[in-house]
Amino acid sequence: MHAVIFSNYQYLYLYPDEFDDFEGRAGFLSGMFGVLGAVIFLANWWQKYSFEMIGEDVTRKLRKQVYQKFLTMHMGWHDKTENMSGKLSTALSKDTENLSIVMGNSLGSIFQMFSAMTAGLIIGFITYWKLALVALTVLPFFIIFSKIKATILGKKGIETDGYNNANKIVIESVS
């Protein structure tokens, strides 16, 4: 939609003599940009809100199920050092938070990326299929290099063991 409005804008400024009401047409296209911006803003907000709510709901259900499982374990299981309450609650908090992040932001971004890619390919094949075939042949290389970039950046992650140990100590001292 943005491309259609922008191309009309360019045509308006390239050939202003073809339009009787140049200022009215320019104002209308400016208004359409504003409406499009508002619609995109609301759609992105709704998408983020929806995926965050899904992530929070899944996280809440998972925490409840895991906590109920902890309560049904044998008493001797809780006496082991790897099953202390601080370690269990830290693991529960950390793992469900990671799930919430994946279900919320990451899943929404992946959904948006694939829908934009699919729409772009469909529009490309409809308008100029030769260029769309070229874009389709380059797509596997783009995916491979994106994966390589993600693995390189993933290796440079922040070390969080110190934070995990501090969190365990705080939870043990409180409980």
mmCIF file of N, CA, C and O in Angstrom, residues 2 5 31-44:
data_model
loop_
_atom_site.group_PDB
_atom_site.id
_atom_site.type_symbol
_atom_site.label_atom_id
_atom_site.label_comp_id
_atom_site.label_asym_id
_atom_site.label_seq_id
_atom_site.Cartn_x
_atom_site.Cartn_y
_atom_site.Cartn_z
ATOM 1 N N HIS A 2 1.944 1.181 0.781
ATOM 2 C CA HIS A 2 2.877 2.311 0.841
ATOM 3 C C HIS A 2 3.462 2.595 -0.531
ATOM 4 O O HIS A 2 3.594 3.758 -0.935
ATOM 5 N N ILE A 5 0.876 4.423 -2.814
ATOM 6 C CA ILE A 5 0.726 5.845 -2.477
ATOM 7 C C ILE A 5 1.977 6.618 -2.889
ATOM 8 O O ILE A 5 1.899 7.714 -3.453
ATOM 9 N N GLY A 31 -2.559 12.938 3.322
ATOM 10 C CA GLY A 31 -3.503 12.364 4.276
ATOM 11 C C GLY A 31 -3.500 10.846 4.239
ATOM 12 O O GLY A 31 -3.609 10.190 5.282
ATOM 13 N N MET A 32 -3.371 10.276 3.047
ATOM 14 C CA MET A 32 -3.312 8.819 2.923
ATOM 15 C C MET A 32 -2.057 8.263 3.609
ATOM 16 O O MET A 32 -2.100 7.193 4.218
ATOM 17 N N PHE A 33 -0.927 8.987 3.497
ATOM 18 C CA PHE A 33 0.275 8.576 4.231
ATOM 19 C C PHE A 33 0.030 8.595 5.733
ATOM 20 O O PHE A 33 0.448 7.700 6.463
ATOM 21 N N GLY A 34 -0.662 9.619 6.210
ATOM 22 C CA GLY A 34 -0.971 9.697 7.632
ATOM 23 C C GLY A 34 -1.876 8.572 8.088
ATOM 24 O O GLY A 34 -1.644 7.965 9.137
ATOM 25 N N VAL A 35 -2.915 8.290 7.296
ATOM 26 C CA VAL A 35 -3.826 7.191 7.630
ATOM 27 C C VAL A 35 -3.077 5.862 7.606
ATOM 28 O O VAL A 35 -3.245 5.019 8.505
ATOM 29 N N LEU A 36 -2.240 5.668 6.589
ATOM 30 C CA LEU A 36 -1.467 4.432 6.502
ATOM 31 C C LEU A 36 -0.524 4.281 7.701
ATOM 32 O O LEU A 36 -0.398 3.194 8.267
ATOM 33 N N GLY A 37 0.104 5.387 8.114
ATOM 34 C CA GLY A 37 0.973 5.337 9.282
ATOM 35 C C GLY A 37 0.213 4.966 10.543
ATOM 36 O O GLY A 37 0.685 4.172 11.363
ATOM 37 N N ALA A 38 -0.980 5.528 10.710
ATOM 38 C CA ALA A 38 -1.793 5.208 11.883
ATOM 39 C C ALA A 38 -2.241 3.752 11.865
ATOM 40 O O ALA A 38 -2.219 3.071 12.900
ATOM 41 N N VAL A 39 -2.626 3.251 10.697
ATOM 42 C CA VAL A 39 -3.053 1.855 10.588
ATOM 43 C C VAL A 39 -1.884 0.914 10.890
ATOM 44 O O VAL A 39 -2.042 -0.084 11.609
ATOM 45 N N ILE A 40 -0.707 1.222 10.369
ATOM 46 C CA ILE A 40 0.473 0.387 10.629
ATOM 47 C C ILE A 40 0.827 0.417 12.115
ATOM 48 O O ILE A 40 1.147 -0.616 12.710
ATOM 49 N N PHE A 41 0.742 1.610 12.722
ATOM 50 C CA PHE A 41 1.024 1.719 14.155
ATOM 51 C C PHE A 41 0.067 0.851 14.961
ATOM 52 O O PHE A 41 0.491 0.092 15.847
ATOM 53 N N LEU A 42 -1.222 0.963 14.682
ATOM 54 C CA LEU A 42 -2.213 0.173 15.425
ATOM 55 C C LEU A 42 -2.060 -1.321 15.174
ATOM 56 O O LEU A 42 -2.202 -2.132 16.101
ATOM 57 N N ALA A 43 -1.767 -1.695 13.934
ATOM 58 C CA ALA A 43 -1.601 -3.116 13.626
ATOM 59 C C ALA A 43 -0.381 -3.691 14.332
ATOM 60 O O ALA A 43 -0.441 -4.801 14.871
ATOM 61 N N ASN A 44 0.719 -2.948 14.353
ATOM 62 C CA ASN A 44 1.911 -3.428 15.060
ATOM 63 C C ASN A 44 1.669 -3.504 16.557
ATOM 64 O O ASN A 44 2.119 -4.445 17.217
#
